[in-house]
Structures are given as C-alpha cells and as structure tokens.
XYZ file of C-alpha atoms in Angstrom:
715
model
C 271.270 62.327 11.683
C 268.966 62.365 14.660
C 270.700 59.177 15.893
C 274.022 61.094 16.166
C 272.423 63.670 18.537
C 273.547 61.832 21.719
C 277.231 61.786 20.517
C 277.045 65.576 20.507
C 275.780 66.189 23.981
C 277.696 66.666 27.091
C 277.282 63.754 29.840
C 277.017 66.547 32.533
C 274.648 69.172 31.284
C 272.945 67.166 28.653
C 273.183 69.896 26.089
C 275.242 70.235 23.019
C 278.732 70.566 23.783
C 280.135 74.208 24.423
C 283.819 74.574 23.945
C 284.397 70.872 24.355
C 287.616 69.734 25.894
C 289.366 66.320 25.102
C 290.129 64.291 28.288
C 292.951 61.820 28.288
C 290.328 58.941 28.212
C 289.076 60.234 24.945
C 285.772 61.492 26.444
C 284.650 65.070 25.982
C 283.275 67.592 28.292
C 281.971 71.136 28.228
C 284.779 73.725 29.412
C 282.137 74.988 31.984
C 280.939 71.559 33.063
C 284.590 70.372 33.544
C 285.220 73.267 35.855
C 281.837 72.655 37.816
C 282.912 68.915 38.554
C 286.247 69.644 39.768
C 287.238 68.287 43.150
C 289.965 69.570 45.325
C 292.212 66.964 46.944
C 293.849 67.399 50.320
C 297.370 68.980 50.420
C 298.654 65.867 52.203
C 297.661 63.690 49.385
C 298.852 65.834 46.500
C 301.549 64.454 44.246
C 303.792 67.472 44.999
C 303.703 66.912 48.679
C 304.254 63.135 48.368
C 307.052 63.782 45.925
C 308.681 66.377 48.234
C 308.660 63.832 51.106
C 310.232 61.212 49.115
C 307.286 59.004 49.120
C 306.595 58.827 45.443
C 309.538 56.630 44.705
C 309.768 57.933 40.948
C 312.432 60.010 39.240
C 310.049 61.250 36.661
C 308.320 64.565 36.830
C 304.737 63.922 37.763
C 303.452 66.256 35.034
C 304.842 63.866 32.451
C 303.260 60.764 33.873
C 299.841 59.364 33.034
C 297.682 60.849 35.633
C 294.767 58.618 35.071
C 293.293 56.418 37.825
C 290.645 53.976 37.928
C 287.376 54.639 39.861
C 286.523 51.716 42.148
C 282.919 51.180 42.949
C 283.995 48.537 45.403
C 285.416 50.889 47.862
C 283.485 53.873 46.838
C 286.814 55.775 46.155
C 289.313 56.169 43.632
C 292.262 53.603 43.264
C 295.669 55.093 42.515
C 297.127 54.393 39.130
C 300.651 55.234 37.851
C 301.805 56.323 41.415
C 299.520 59.137 41.890
C 297.415 59.746 45.089
C 293.634 58.844 44.996
C 291.129 61.377 45.196
C 288.661 61.603 48.004
C 285.314 59.995 47.965
C 282.590 62.312 46.532
C 279.000 61.736 46.493
C 277.665 61.490 42.962
C 274.565 62.606 41.250
C 272.781 62.075 37.919
C 273.258 64.354 34.960
C 270.339 65.352 32.639
C 271.131 62.420 30.355
C 271.566 59.794 33.132
C 275.412 59.800 33.684
C 276.918 59.827 37.081
C 278.692 63.134 37.776
C 280.446 64.624 40.916
C 279.659 68.112 42.006
C 282.080 70.798 42.858
C 283.394 71.195 46.197
C 281.664 74.305 46.930
C 278.106 75.194 45.719
C 277.829 77.337 42.661
C 276.931 81.026 43.078
C 273.331 82.054 42.619
C 272.307 83.001 39.143
C 271.813 86.616 40.023
C 275.562 86.697 41.002
C 276.791 85.043 37.866
C 274.533 87.002 35.532
C 276.762 90.127 35.012
C 277.765 89.211 31.580
C 278.543 86.083 29.265
C 282.144 87.210 28.828
C 282.701 87.255 32.502
C 281.390 83.502 32.674
C 283.474 82.646 29.746
C 286.600 84.059 31.353
C 285.790 82.468 34.672
C 285.984 79.106 32.982
C 289.602 79.963 32.138
C 290.382 81.309 35.659
C 293.099 79.442 37.744
C 291.619 76.249 39.198
C 291.971 75.266 42.767
C 295.485 73.793 43.754
C 295.513 70.004 43.528
C 292.021 69.797 41.732
C 291.028 66.494 40.623
C 288.644 65.918 37.572
C 286.581 62.683 37.222
C 285.253 61.436 33.838
C 281.644 61.021 34.388
C 281.445 58.225 31.538
C 284.411 55.972 32.485
C 284.879 57.226 36.075
C 288.610 57.699 35.708
C 290.122 60.670 37.608
C 292.852 63.048 36.599
C 294.788 65.448 38.868
C 295.296 68.586 37.109
C 298.755 70.477 36.933
C 299.289 74.306 37.223
C 297.790 74.800 33.753
C 294.310 73.503 34.855
C 291.865 73.013 32.184
C 294.021 74.756 29.840
C 296.122 71.684 29.735
C 293.283 69.868 27.813
C 293.020 70.300 24.000
C 289.896 71.641 22.671
C 287.859 69.414 20.314
C 287.629 71.708 17.307
C 286.379 68.928 15.179
C 283.454 68.163 17.360
C 282.563 71.968 17.511
C 282.295 71.947 13.731
C 280.117 68.682 13.654
C 277.834 70.367 16.223
C 277.696 73.585 14.271
C 276.917 71.666 11.037
C 274.235 69.579 12.804
C 272.568 72.547 14.224
C 272.652 74.280 10.951
C 270.957 71.241 9.334
C 268.054 71.716 11.657
C 265.128 73.829 10.509
C 264.008 74.400 14.119
C 264.305 77.946 15.487
C 267.399 78.816 17.454
C 267.288 78.635 20.989
C 268.835 80.724 23.853
C 271.919 79.114 25.249
C 271.601 80.392 28.745
C 268.188 79.337 29.661
C 268.466 76.723 32.544
C 265.306 74.766 31.747
C 263.276 75.115 28.733
C 265.360 77.330 26.395
C 263.265 80.031 24.798
C 263.609 81.168 21.213
C 266.672 83.279 20.767
C 266.229 87.079 20.194
C 269.702 88.120 19.206
C 273.304 86.811 18.840
C 276.309 88.442 20.136
C 279.122 88.302 17.445
C 281.901 88.909 19.940
C 280.523 86.421 22.735
C 279.267 83.883 20.081
C 276.083 83.149 22.209
C 272.499 83.278 21.356
C 270.356 85.221 23.957
C 266.601 85.375 24.567
C 265.408 88.754 25.440
C 265.350 88.098 29.316
C 268.738 86.527 29.283
C 270.188 89.403 27.278
C 268.861 91.916 29.731
C 270.178 89.853 32.598
C 273.554 88.571 31.383
C 274.331 90.967 28.344
C 273.251 94.596 29.424
C 274.172 97.369 26.880
C 276.705 99.188 29.149
C 280.367 99.047 30.158
C 282.576 96.895 27.827
C 279.641 94.876 26.473
C 278.079 98.143 24.891
C 280.661 97.766 22.126
C 279.532 94.212 21.231
C 277.614 93.857 18.075
C 274.262 92.140 18.437
C 272.702 90.412 15.319
C 269.464 88.755 14.444
C 269.593 84.776 15.065
C 269.520 84.007 11.487
C 272.279 86.455 10.652
C 274.160 85.273 13.497
C 273.982 81.750 12.258
C 275.356 82.638 8.876
C 278.000 84.901 10.536
C 279.018 81.841 12.731
C 279.179 79.588 9.643
C 281.137 81.895 7.573
C 283.650 82.849 10.345
C 286.950 81.312 9.923
C 287.660 78.424 12.575
C 290.226 79.188 15.127
C 293.617 77.646 14.521
C 294.379 75.199 17.444
C 297.394 76.061 19.274
C 299.836 73.925 21.519
C 298.548 73.350 25.080
C 302.079 73.913 26.463
C 303.056 76.737 24.226
C 299.802 78.767 23.552
C 301.424 81.133 20.957
C 302.471 78.187 18.681
C 300.432 76.256 16.250
C 300.472 72.386 15.895
C 302.969 71.404 13.187
C 304.021 67.749 13.893
C 302.342 64.626 15.256
C 304.123 62.626 18.233
C 303.798 58.994 17.533
C 304.592 57.831 21.165
C 302.094 60.434 22.788
C 299.509 60.196 19.964
C 299.024 64.082 20.001
C 299.794 67.131 17.791
C 302.758 69.140 18.920
C 304.503 72.354 18.117
C 308.136 72.749 17.051
C 308.980 74.204 20.494
C 307.766 71.032 22.026
C 310.310 69.244 19.806
C 313.145 71.398 20.688
C 312.724 71.948 24.370
C 309.686 70.190 25.531
C 308.846 66.649 26.732
C 308.584 65.514 23.213
C 312.135 66.187 22.154
C 313.281 62.507 22.188
C 309.996 61.245 20.684
C 309.352 59.935 17.235
C 307.371 62.478 15.254
C 305.831 62.630 11.824
C 304.379 65.306 9.537
C 300.950 66.414 10.816
C 299.320 66.270 7.337
C 300.632 62.802 6.661
C 299.325 61.493 9.944
C 296.052 63.232 9.357
C 295.633 61.409 6.119
C 296.808 58.005 7.615
C 294.282 58.262 10.476
C 291.414 59.341 8.083
C 292.373 56.315 6.129
C 292.380 54.160 9.156
C 289.104 55.539 10.531
C 287.563 54.916 7.120
C 288.645 51.403 7.063
C 287.444 50.808 10.626
C 284.176 52.376 9.572
C 283.929 49.833 6.750
C 284.016 47.061 9.049
C 281.553 48.703 11.534
C 279.317 49.435 8.439
C 279.224 45.766 7.726
C 278.263 44.981 11.153
C 275.719 47.676 11.106
C 274.301 46.185 7.894
C 274.137 42.783 9.368
C 272.492 44.199 12.511
C 269.760 45.748 10.288
C 269.113 42.585 8.420
C 269.021 40.717 11.881
C 266.471 43.391 13.068
C 264.432 42.808 9.965
C 264.684 39.065 10.735
C 263.580 39.449 14.296
C 260.571 41.750 13.269
C 259.586 39.047 10.715
C 259.902 36.615 13.574
C 257.546 38.805 15.717
C 254.971 38.753 12.900
C 255.465 34.990 12.384
C 255.028 34.338 16.069
C 251.819 36.147 16.099
C 250.451 34.432 13.220
C 251.616 31.070 14.617
C 250.072 31.968 17.943
C 246.662 32.760 16.244
C 246.843 29.561 14.390
C 247.953 27.426 17.407
C 245.127 28.957 19.632
C 242.545 28.149 16.923
C 244.023 24.653 16.737
C 243.927 24.224 20.624
C 240.228 25.645 20.807
C 239.331 23.073 18.086
C 240.893 20.245 19.890
C 239.446 21.087 23.368
C 236.053 21.511 21.625
C 236.497 18.078 19.934
C 237.135 16.681 23.419
C 234.016 18.396 24.818
C 231.897 17.061 21.948
C 233.329 13.533 22.624
C 232.528 13.862 26.343
C 229.000 15.158 25.442
C 228.403 12.159 23.235
C 229.654 9.794 25.713
C 227.444 11.502 28.339
C 224.526 10.881 25.992
C 225.328 7.193 25.706
C 225.607 6.891 29.603
C 222.294 8.643 30.048
C 220.765 6.190 27.597
C 222.047 3.306 29.524
C 220.758 4.694 32.877
C 217.308 5.231 31.255
C 217.316 1.702 30.077
C 218.227 0.442 33.441
C 215.328 2.670 34.879
C 212.779 1.313 32.428
C 213.945 -2.274 33.321
C 213.554 -1.734 37.045
C 210.179 -0.332 36.726
C 208.866 -2.981 34.394
C 210.036 -5.718 36.879
C 208.445 -4.031 39.754
C 205.324 -3.378 37.901
C 205.074 -6.961 36.755
C 205.607 -8.149 40.410
C 202.799 -5.947 41.456
C 200.342 -7.074 38.751
C 201.302 -10.727 39.647
C 200.815 -10.178 43.477
C 197.712 -8.352 42.967
C 196.111 -11.134 40.938
C 197.329 -13.806 43.479
C 196.179 -11.705 46.478
C 192.796 -11.435 44.819
C 192.634 -15.132 44.266
C 193.797 -15.833 47.917
C 191.305 -13.311 49.384
C 188.572 -15.189 47.336
C 189.582 -18.585 48.612
C 189.740 -17.219 52.305
C 186.105 -15.726 52.066
C 184.828 -18.845 50.441
C 186.266 -21.064 53.134
C 184.781 -18.919 55.746
C 181.486 -19.269 54.293
C 181.865 -23.068 54.171
C 182.837 -23.122 57.795
C 179.386 -21.513 58.598
C 177.525 -24.409 57.042
C 175.742 -26.810 59.551
C 175.555 -29.845 57.178
C 178.311 -32.181 58.454
C 178.084 -34.684 55.519
C 178.094 -31.783 53.075
C 180.993 -30.113 54.838
C 183.093 -33.199 54.929
C 182.553 -33.747 51.261
C 184.477 -30.669 50.332
C 186.611 -29.952 53.409
C 189.572 -32.165 52.381
C 189.881 -30.341 49.106
C 189.561 -27.061 50.607
C 192.253 -27.823 53.117
C 194.595 -28.741 50.341
C 194.059 -25.734 48.411
C 194.505 -23.511 51.471
C 197.889 -25.286 52.094
C 198.827 -25.109 48.485
C 198.043 -21.303 48.310
C 199.987 -20.846 51.451
C 203.036 -22.750 50.113
C 202.782 -20.524 46.872
C 203.086 -17.352 48.963
C 205.967 -18.868 50.914
C 208.464 -19.300 47.855
C 209.995 -15.822 47.604
C 206.620 -14.511 46.415
C 206.743 -11.609 48.945
C 210.474 -10.539 48.225
C 211.098 -7.711 45.776
C 212.436 -8.975 42.479
C 214.382 -5.679 41.891
C 216.195 -3.344 44.169
C 215.522 0.466 44.000
C 219.392 1.101 43.996
C 221.193 1.708 40.603
C 224.089 -0.763 40.368
C 226.099 1.670 37.994
C 229.021 3.598 39.110
C 230.709 6.073 36.743
C 234.376 5.336 36.784
C 235.633 8.982 35.893
C 239.064 8.863 37.840
C 241.168 7.933 34.812
C 239.383 10.527 32.799
C 239.918 13.229 35.478
C 243.565 12.168 35.645
C 243.948 12.473 31.881
C 242.315 15.875 32.000
C 244.752 16.947 34.678
C 247.634 15.343 32.572
C 246.534 17.062 29.443
C 249.520 19.156 28.261
C 251.334 20.012 25.146
C 253.669 17.815 23.326
C 255.898 18.258 20.476
C 253.781 18.081 17.248
C 256.765 18.218 14.763
C 259.159 15.834 13.553
C 262.797 16.569 14.589
C 265.037 18.626 12.275
C 267.929 16.732 10.462
C 270.825 16.092 12.790
C 274.318 17.609 12.133
C 277.255 15.328 11.766
C 280.181 16.927 13.779
C 282.968 16.383 11.299
C 285.734 17.308 13.830
C 284.779 14.368 16.077
C 284.239 11.773 13.285
C 287.098 9.618 12.497
C 288.212 6.122 11.451
C 290.670 3.741 13.233
C 291.782 0.319 11.478
C 288.299 -1.137 10.507
C 286.368 1.036 13.055
C 284.445 4.205 12.434
C 283.456 6.719 15.056
C 280.696 9.273 14.272
C 279.221 12.135 16.333
C 276.231 14.175 15.798
C 274.046 16.793 17.359
C 270.700 18.456 16.753
C 270.722 21.945 15.024
C 271.455 24.814 17.617
C 267.950 26.455 17.554
C 265.940 23.378 17.368
C 263.638 22.810 20.286
C 261.707 19.596 19.114
C 261.912 16.733 21.507
C 264.154 13.835 20.264
C 263.358 10.255 21.254
C 266.431 8.716 19.541
C 268.555 8.418 16.510
C 269.123 6.019 13.655
C 272.635 5.764 12.300
C 272.887 4.001 8.845
C 276.061 2.874 6.924
C 276.287 1.429 3.426
C 278.270 -1.721 2.631
C 281.579 -0.157 2.031
C 280.971 -0.817 -1.767
C 278.399 1.628 -2.686
C 275.392 -0.557 -1.671
C 272.202 0.030 0.114
C 272.356 1.588 3.622
C 271.643 -0.483 6.582
C 270.898 0.484 10.322
C 273.752 0.046 12.539
C 272.750 1.766 15.678
C 269.343 3.028 17.248
C 269.398 4.770 20.484
C 269.539 8.108 22.236
C 273.276 8.745 22.133
C 274.956 11.105 19.994
C 278.186 9.082 19.324
C 278.621 5.703 17.997
C 281.622 3.506 17.018
C 280.945 0.944 14.415
C 283.568 -2.003 14.439
C 284.104 -4.829 12.112
C 284.336 -2.814 8.951
C 286.417 -3.776 5.933
C 289.926 -2.498 5.615
C 290.788 -0.087 2.781
C 287.008 0.543 2.042
C 284.994 3.630 1.505
C 281.794 3.845 3.588
C 279.047 6.302 3.561
C 277.269 7.337 6.761
C 274.070 9.318 7.549
C 272.004 9.831 10.655
C 268.312 10.742 11.153
C 266.301 11.569 14.416
C 263.005 10.335 15.585
C 260.160 10.982 18.041
C 256.640 10.031 18.568
C 255.448 12.248 15.767
C 257.835 10.854 12.968
C 261.321 10.722 11.562
C 263.533 13.446 10.566
C 265.160 14.030 7.229
C 268.609 12.452 6.880
C 271.785 14.450 7.744
C 274.280 15.184 5.154
C 276.188 11.987 4.043
C 279.664 11.513 5.366
C 282.305 9.501 3.414
C 284.726 7.525 5.694
C 287.841 5.715 4.574
C 289.020 2.727 6.632
C 292.811 2.048 7.113
C 294.647 0.417 4.203
C 296.536 -1.969 6.442
C 295.486 -3.469 9.956
C 297.194 -2.393 13.198
C 296.198 -4.821 16.099
C 297.523 -6.848 18.978
C 296.661 -10.088 20.722
C 293.449 -10.291 22.580
C 293.621 -11.416 26.246
C 289.863 -11.683 26.435
C 289.585 -14.648 24.070
C 293.069 -16.226 24.950
C 293.702 -19.351 26.848
C 294.314 -18.665 30.602
C 297.853 -20.102 30.318
C 298.958 -17.402 27.747
C 301.138 -14.733 29.301
C 300.929 -11.187 27.635
C 303.502 -8.452 27.682
C 304.732 -5.395 25.502
C 301.157 -4.005 25.302
C 299.787 -7.388 24.194
C 302.219 -7.565 21.293
C 304.417 -10.327 22.769
C 303.108 -13.784 24.121
C 304.399 -17.020 25.800
C 302.819 -19.807 27.886
C 303.427 -21.248 31.306
C 302.275 -24.615 30.134
C 304.122 -27.333 28.117
C 300.804 -27.976 26.246
C 299.893 -25.957 23.285
C 297.677 -23.019 23.982
C 295.945 -20.592 21.253
C 295.855 -16.826 21.173
C 293.886 -14.893 18.772
C 294.420 -11.309 17.386
C 291.875 -8.560 18.201
C 290.841 -7.846 14.653
C 288.892 -10.052 12.373
C 289.197 -9.988 8.491
C 286.559 -10.720 6.015
C 287.757 -8.719 2.985
C 290.979 -7.446 1.483
C 294.788 -8.302 1.560
C 296.409 -8.531 4.945
C 299.833 -9.414 6.073
C 301.508 -9.610 9.456
C 304.601 -11.111 10.845
C 305.694 -12.902 14.102
C 309.268 -12.758 15.178
C 310.656 -15.617 17.432
C 312.008 -14.070 20.474
C 312.718 -17.364 22.300
C 312.974 -20.939 20.855
C 314.177 -23.742 23.384
C 314.007 -27.499 23.003
C 312.779 -27.649 19.300
C 308.634 -27.182 20.052
C 306.270 -26.938 17.192
C 304.471 -23.524 17.310
C 301.732 -22.932 14.943
C 300.802 -19.853 13.019
C 297.709 -18.968 10.861
C 294.095 -17.857 11.157
C 291.001 -19.222 12.995
C 287.496 -18.552 13.761
C 286.703 -16.776 16.974
C 285.325 -20.038 18.722
C 288.422 -22.203 17.859
C 289.548 -24.769 20.553
C 292.129 -22.965 22.744
C 293.699 -25.960 24.381
C 295.179 -27.861 21.469
C 297.546 -27.022 18.637
C 296.232 -24.629 16.086
C 294.805 -26.569 13.233
C 293.634 -29.584 15.043
C 289.932 -28.686 14.530
C 288.037 -27.412 11.549
C 287.949 -23.858 12.741
C 291.827 -23.133 12.187
C 294.159 -23.051 9.162
C 297.679 -23.039 10.185
C 301.357 -23.928 9.448
C 303.159 -25.620 12.358
C 307.057 -25.691 12.215
C 310.016 -26.985 14.018
C 313.724 -26.121 13.437
C 314.012 -28.268 10.435
C 310.688 -28.371 8.450
C 306.980 -27.153 8.395
C 303.653 -28.716 7.679
C 300.039 -27.020 6.807
C 297.193 -28.379 9.060
C 293.478 -27.845 9.024
C 291.058 -30.227 10.822
C 294.047 -32.275 11.990
C 294.981 -33.065 8.425
C 298.834 -32.667 7.750
C 299.892 -31.664 4.197
C 302.808 -30.060 2.272
C 305.639 -30.928 4.242
C 308.388 -28.269 3.468
C 312.058 -28.131 4.457
C 313.267 -25.091 6.267
C 312.648 -24.355 10.069
C 312.882 -21.574 12.662
C 315.290 -20.561 15.291
C 315.466 -17.578 17.804
C 315.453 -14.383 15.665
C 313.548 -15.869 12.772
C 310.476 -14.243 11.234
C 307.220 -15.945 10.252
C 304.972 -14.073 7.854
C 301.227 -14.893 7.444
C 299.556 -13.410 4.209
C 295.756 -13.592 4.081
C 294.275 -12.708 0.636
C 290.581 -12.691 0.942
C 290.238 -11.295 -2.563
C 291.731 -14.550 -3.930
C 290.536 -16.539 -0.687
C 293.909 -17.827 -0.013
C 296.456 -18.204 2.798
C 300.264 -18.118 2.263
C 303.216 -18.240 4.786
C 306.747 -17.141 4.634
C 309.888 -17.660 6.809
C 312.398 -14.877 6.794
C 310.675 -13.205 3.983
C 310.816 -16.229 1.761
C 307.712 -18.070 0.795
C 307.444 -21.293 2.664
C 305.828 -24.018 0.452
C 303.032 -23.482 -2.112
C 299.664 -21.568 -1.323
C 298.699 -23.125 2.011
C 294.886 -22.906 1.834
C 292.222 -21.923 -0.795
C 288.648 -21.130 -0.985
C 288.533 -19.281 2.315
C 285.196 -17.414 3.290
C 284.032 -15.753 6.416
C 285.587 -13.905 9.262
C 289.258 -14.936 10.159
C 291.272 -13.909 13.130
C 295.192 -13.985 13.230
C 296.078 -16.933 15.565
C 299.149 -18.514 17.232
C 299.497 -21.711 19.295
C 302.761 -22.188 21.522
C 303.920 -23.617 24.716
C 306.317 -22.483 27.368
C 309.407 -22.904 25.134
C 308.467 -20.270 22.714
C 308.003 -16.520 22.883
C 306.826 -14.512 19.837
C 306.192 -10.894 19.215
C 303.530 -9.478 16.658
C 304.221 -6.945 13.949
C 301.308 -5.403 12.070
C 300.813 -2.763 9.627
C 303.241 -4.159 7.184
C 303.168 -4.019 3.399
C 302.684 -7.027 1.337
C 306.020 -8.805 0.781
C 307.693 -8.819 -2.726
C 307.541 -12.598 -3.177
C 303.619 -12.304 -3.397
C 303.863 -9.410 -5.942
C 306.218 -11.633 -7.965
C 303.868 -14.530 -7.834
C 300.901 -12.351 -8.846
C 302.806 -11.174 -11.894
C 303.717 -14.614 -12.892
C 300.046 -15.652 -12.609
C-alpha cells in the first residue's frame, strides 16, 4: 500500500488530505488548501458584471455553465473557456510535493493570530470567500470562478477520507500531530469534537482548556484512533440543498442529486437513475477497467523483469567482450613483438655482414701495405748501391714490380667495400594506419529476415516479394539472397542477390504454386532462412502487345491492346508475356479488314524476324488467313489449307497447350482445321503479323473454348 500513498496526499500541502473537496476536473484539494490558493478577480472581469453589461452573449445563468477554463503557459495567464472571464496572472510556487500552486491574494495571518483554536480554523475554512474568487487546480491548471456558495459548492470526497483513514490505521507508526508545520511530533491527545490529533505544544497553543473548548473531550491517541474508526461516517448532503441527502444520480451532470434538485433545481429536466443502481453499475465499470489496467500492470512487471535480466545480461556480455578485446589486443601486441624480434635479427645480420666486409678489407690492405712498404724499403737500399752493373741487372725487374704494385693500389683498393649506413627503412606507415583504423565490426551473422506478407503479391506470372530485418536487430547486413523453387515442389534456386529489400520475379509459370524464402548475409556469414511463403500465380494470363519488341511500323492504341500498321508490307508484333508451361487461350477481334490481306496469328520466339509474314522463318508457328481460307505456316512451309476466312468483326482464337505441346486455332469459336503444330518446347510469345489494311484488338484472360474440351473428351 506504500505505492498508494502519493494518491492520498494533497498536491498543495503535501500531507494527507484533510476534508478533501472534489473539483470539477476530478482532482482533490484539502478544504484549507483550496481556500489558501483562491485568487480574487477584478470586478470588471467578473461574469456578473459582463452579464449585466450584455457582453456575455448567453441566455443561460452563469452558475449553470461549466466554469472551467484552460491554463495557458504560452501567455502566462488563463484562457477563457465557455464564455467566462479569464483570471489574472498570478505568480506560481512549488508545493511540498513539487506541484505548481498559486498563493492567496493576501499573505496568511501569522501563526500566533491563527492559533486560538482548531475549531476557529475549521470554521474559517467555511467562511464566505471573497467575491469573484477564482480557484486554479494545481495539477491540471484549470481555473474555476466560484459562485456565492464558495467552497461549499464543491462536494466532499468521503470515499477518499475513508481510504485515508483505513490507510493510516494500517500503519503501525505512532500517530503524529496534525498541526505541526514542519516535522510533526508524536500526538499526545485527540479531540473527539474537533477530530484532530495534537502534540502537547500545539494543544496548548491551539486548543486551550477554556471557553467553548473546555467542554471538548480529549482522548489518548490510540483511543482516539479507535473512536474515529467506530464513529459513523457522516451522510453526504446535497451541495445546493444542505439539508437534503443524495437520493438519485443525474446521468447528464454525472453527479448525485437530492429530490429537491429534481423538483425545482437545475436537474429537473435531466435524466436520473437510482443512486444504488448507478453505484453498482459504476463499481462494475471500475472493476472492468481495473481488470484491463491490471493486465497492463502485469505486462509492465514482466517487462521490468525482462529489462532487469537484460541489465544482468549486458553486464555479463560486457565482461566477456572486454576479456575478448583484451585478448585480441594482446595477440596483436604479441604478433608485433614477434615481428620486432625478426626485424632486429635482420638488423643484427646486416650489422655482422658490414663488420665482416670491413674487417676483411682491413686485413687485406694491411697485408698489401706491408708488402708495399717492404718493396719500397728494398728499392731504396738498392738505389744506395754503387755497383752499376749489379744495379742494372735488377733495376728493370724492380721497376716492373713497383709499377705493378702501384697499379694494384689503383684498382679500387683504396675505396671502402661497405658503407657505414644501414640501407634498411622500416615501412610502418600501413601498420600505423591500420592501428588508427582499428575499430569494431559486427561479429555476428544477421538474424533471419521477415517477409512482409502485406506487400507480397503475384500478378500474372510475376511475383513481388518484400522483406525486412527484425525490429531490434542491429547487426550489419551486406545483402540478401532470395530463393524460389521450380513451382512444382522442386529444389530452391537463387533468383536475386543484392541489398534491396523488394524484388519482382518475372517469367514464372502460370497456374503454379511457388515457395519463396530469403536469407541475409554479411562478412561474418549467412543468416537462417526466413519463413517460407507460398505464392500462387494466375490461372490465366492477362497481357498486351509489347511496343519495345515490335517493328517500328506497328501503330499501338487502346493501352497497347489494339494494333495496326502504316506499311503495306507485313510487320510482326509480339505479346508482353511468354509461356513455357500450362494451357493458354487468347483471341484477336478483326476491327478493320480492307482489300483482302493475309494477316497471320500464332506464337513465336522473342527473336523472330519482324519484317516478314509470321511463319516465314523457323522461329514462328502461325496461321495466315484471308477472306476465304487459311493455311498453317512454319519455316515458310505451308500446310493444311482449310476453307473459311475472316471479315470485319470476326474473331480468331489461339490455343497454346504446353502440357500436350500443341497449338490450335479457331475462327468465331469454331476450330479451324486440325491441330496446327505439335511437339512444341521452349518459351513462346503471342504474335501477329499484319499490314495497313488490318487492325486487330487483343483479348486475354479467357477460358478455354468448348471445342477443345470436347476434343479432349473424345481423345
């Protein structure tokens, strides 16, 4: 019940309600608090003065109108509502429980002046209010201009009083003084007549044992609690007729009324019902409303449990993820240290190589220099000899040796074979860039997509599918893979791969059932499949002629259903839909037929020749017909001449049965000749060839004619 306590506290004083009044906005105020926040409006703005001056513009008594007005924060004042004057702007302050309230027009009297007795304070609450007083609800900020009854015009909330009383009795805490302004002290007595608990200082100050108060009976707090609980609850009386009890309920005003209100008051013409019946009805309605609210509260509790579990899960996942991150970074550091050791080893090898080369060169030069120095000293000693013949015997050889030695020093011997610089430069820029770009990526595969059934549909032999990711999924998706089976319960095959979430698949078989599914993928992997969606293509085909593949001389009209030609030569036009499976029938009505031309009707491949009569090449199967007879033609081979031609208004039917792999023609719903062609395989498009003397209109989506059913029965 602790959660209910805020419902039992006044929004102005922050304490439990004392003599709560019900405002028209359904909020409650202590009677004393209501009087404290009254604001007096200027006489010029009162409803009476405006009504007396004729400015109100209403024939109704202002007391019978809804005196509520909306508080406007935009202009810091009160907007008028229902034809009543707006109240003046009043500075607001905070109540003990944080609600904005409006102070009284005049400051309250000091405590010493108001402490004569609790009874005097209680009677002061019922004293006449200032004329044209305005009361503003501190919760919804609606303002109400009071009539001459003042606060007595508001009903007391006896139910709320009873709930507060039961709530306080359920508390085991000691009873507190009801007159202490700040921290209430423990109550010492309770006045049975005033129905107020006093601490000893407040009793001496507010309830002295003299005068009329001397006859009041003071009880111990515990006994006073029992006395208050056992005392009969006061019977509510009518706010308009204080001596009358409520006996009926006004449906229009939604308030209890007395019989006098029904006879002579403002409720005389209103619909009323028995008070007890409406009491039970409203209790039932409140119970039903509470059932719905209870369900929402139950869901909220379950949701809070889910959120708390999420908090725990987030904490656990965070610890796990941090450990994984530390391990990954440590692995990178270990890899860097290993690479560092490898690079240092290369540097050491280069260092040893350079030292070896230089040391070898030092050793070689040292030996050479010693040999050169010895030769020089020997030559100097030879020069000192005075024997000419002896000198000449060795001088040539010595000269050659000196020149040879000199030449040996001149062939790069005095140039270092190795530089002191290390020709190694660590290329760390890519690694530094990679370190700076090191960031988190999605490490999970996407969740299974959801097919949006309301947007998936089929049209003719095309299927449009739409899907989306689950609402709470945050995993990155790189693309989707849409798969369809073969329309006959076979294996699935990919029909789309990409980032779009909607795809239309054309060229399906008519009157077939396809199963579709989709999955998502990213760099980590592929999601599970979505639920499988079953699609049914149309039983019959609806199509028109195709301008994009027709000869340029063909003229289209009637939404591409009617064609003619501006040339005297035959030109070919195809239908938009190709067939590879099933039974299909369409008709062409002859709108114009001049000078006995030979139009041709049938089927063809998409790459058929467009500037010759249909059937002239191997990619068309046709029946060409004049006003007397017809022929079947394929690859310029004419067969099965049949009597019976066409005129204006005639109808030519084309029946393509790819189950039996046959093509049959009719004129005016009668079969024309035998089965025209057999053993047809592949994809076939409806086709017509005509010249400027003929105009035809295409009719599709037709049932198979009776002659074909009869022939099938005979077979």
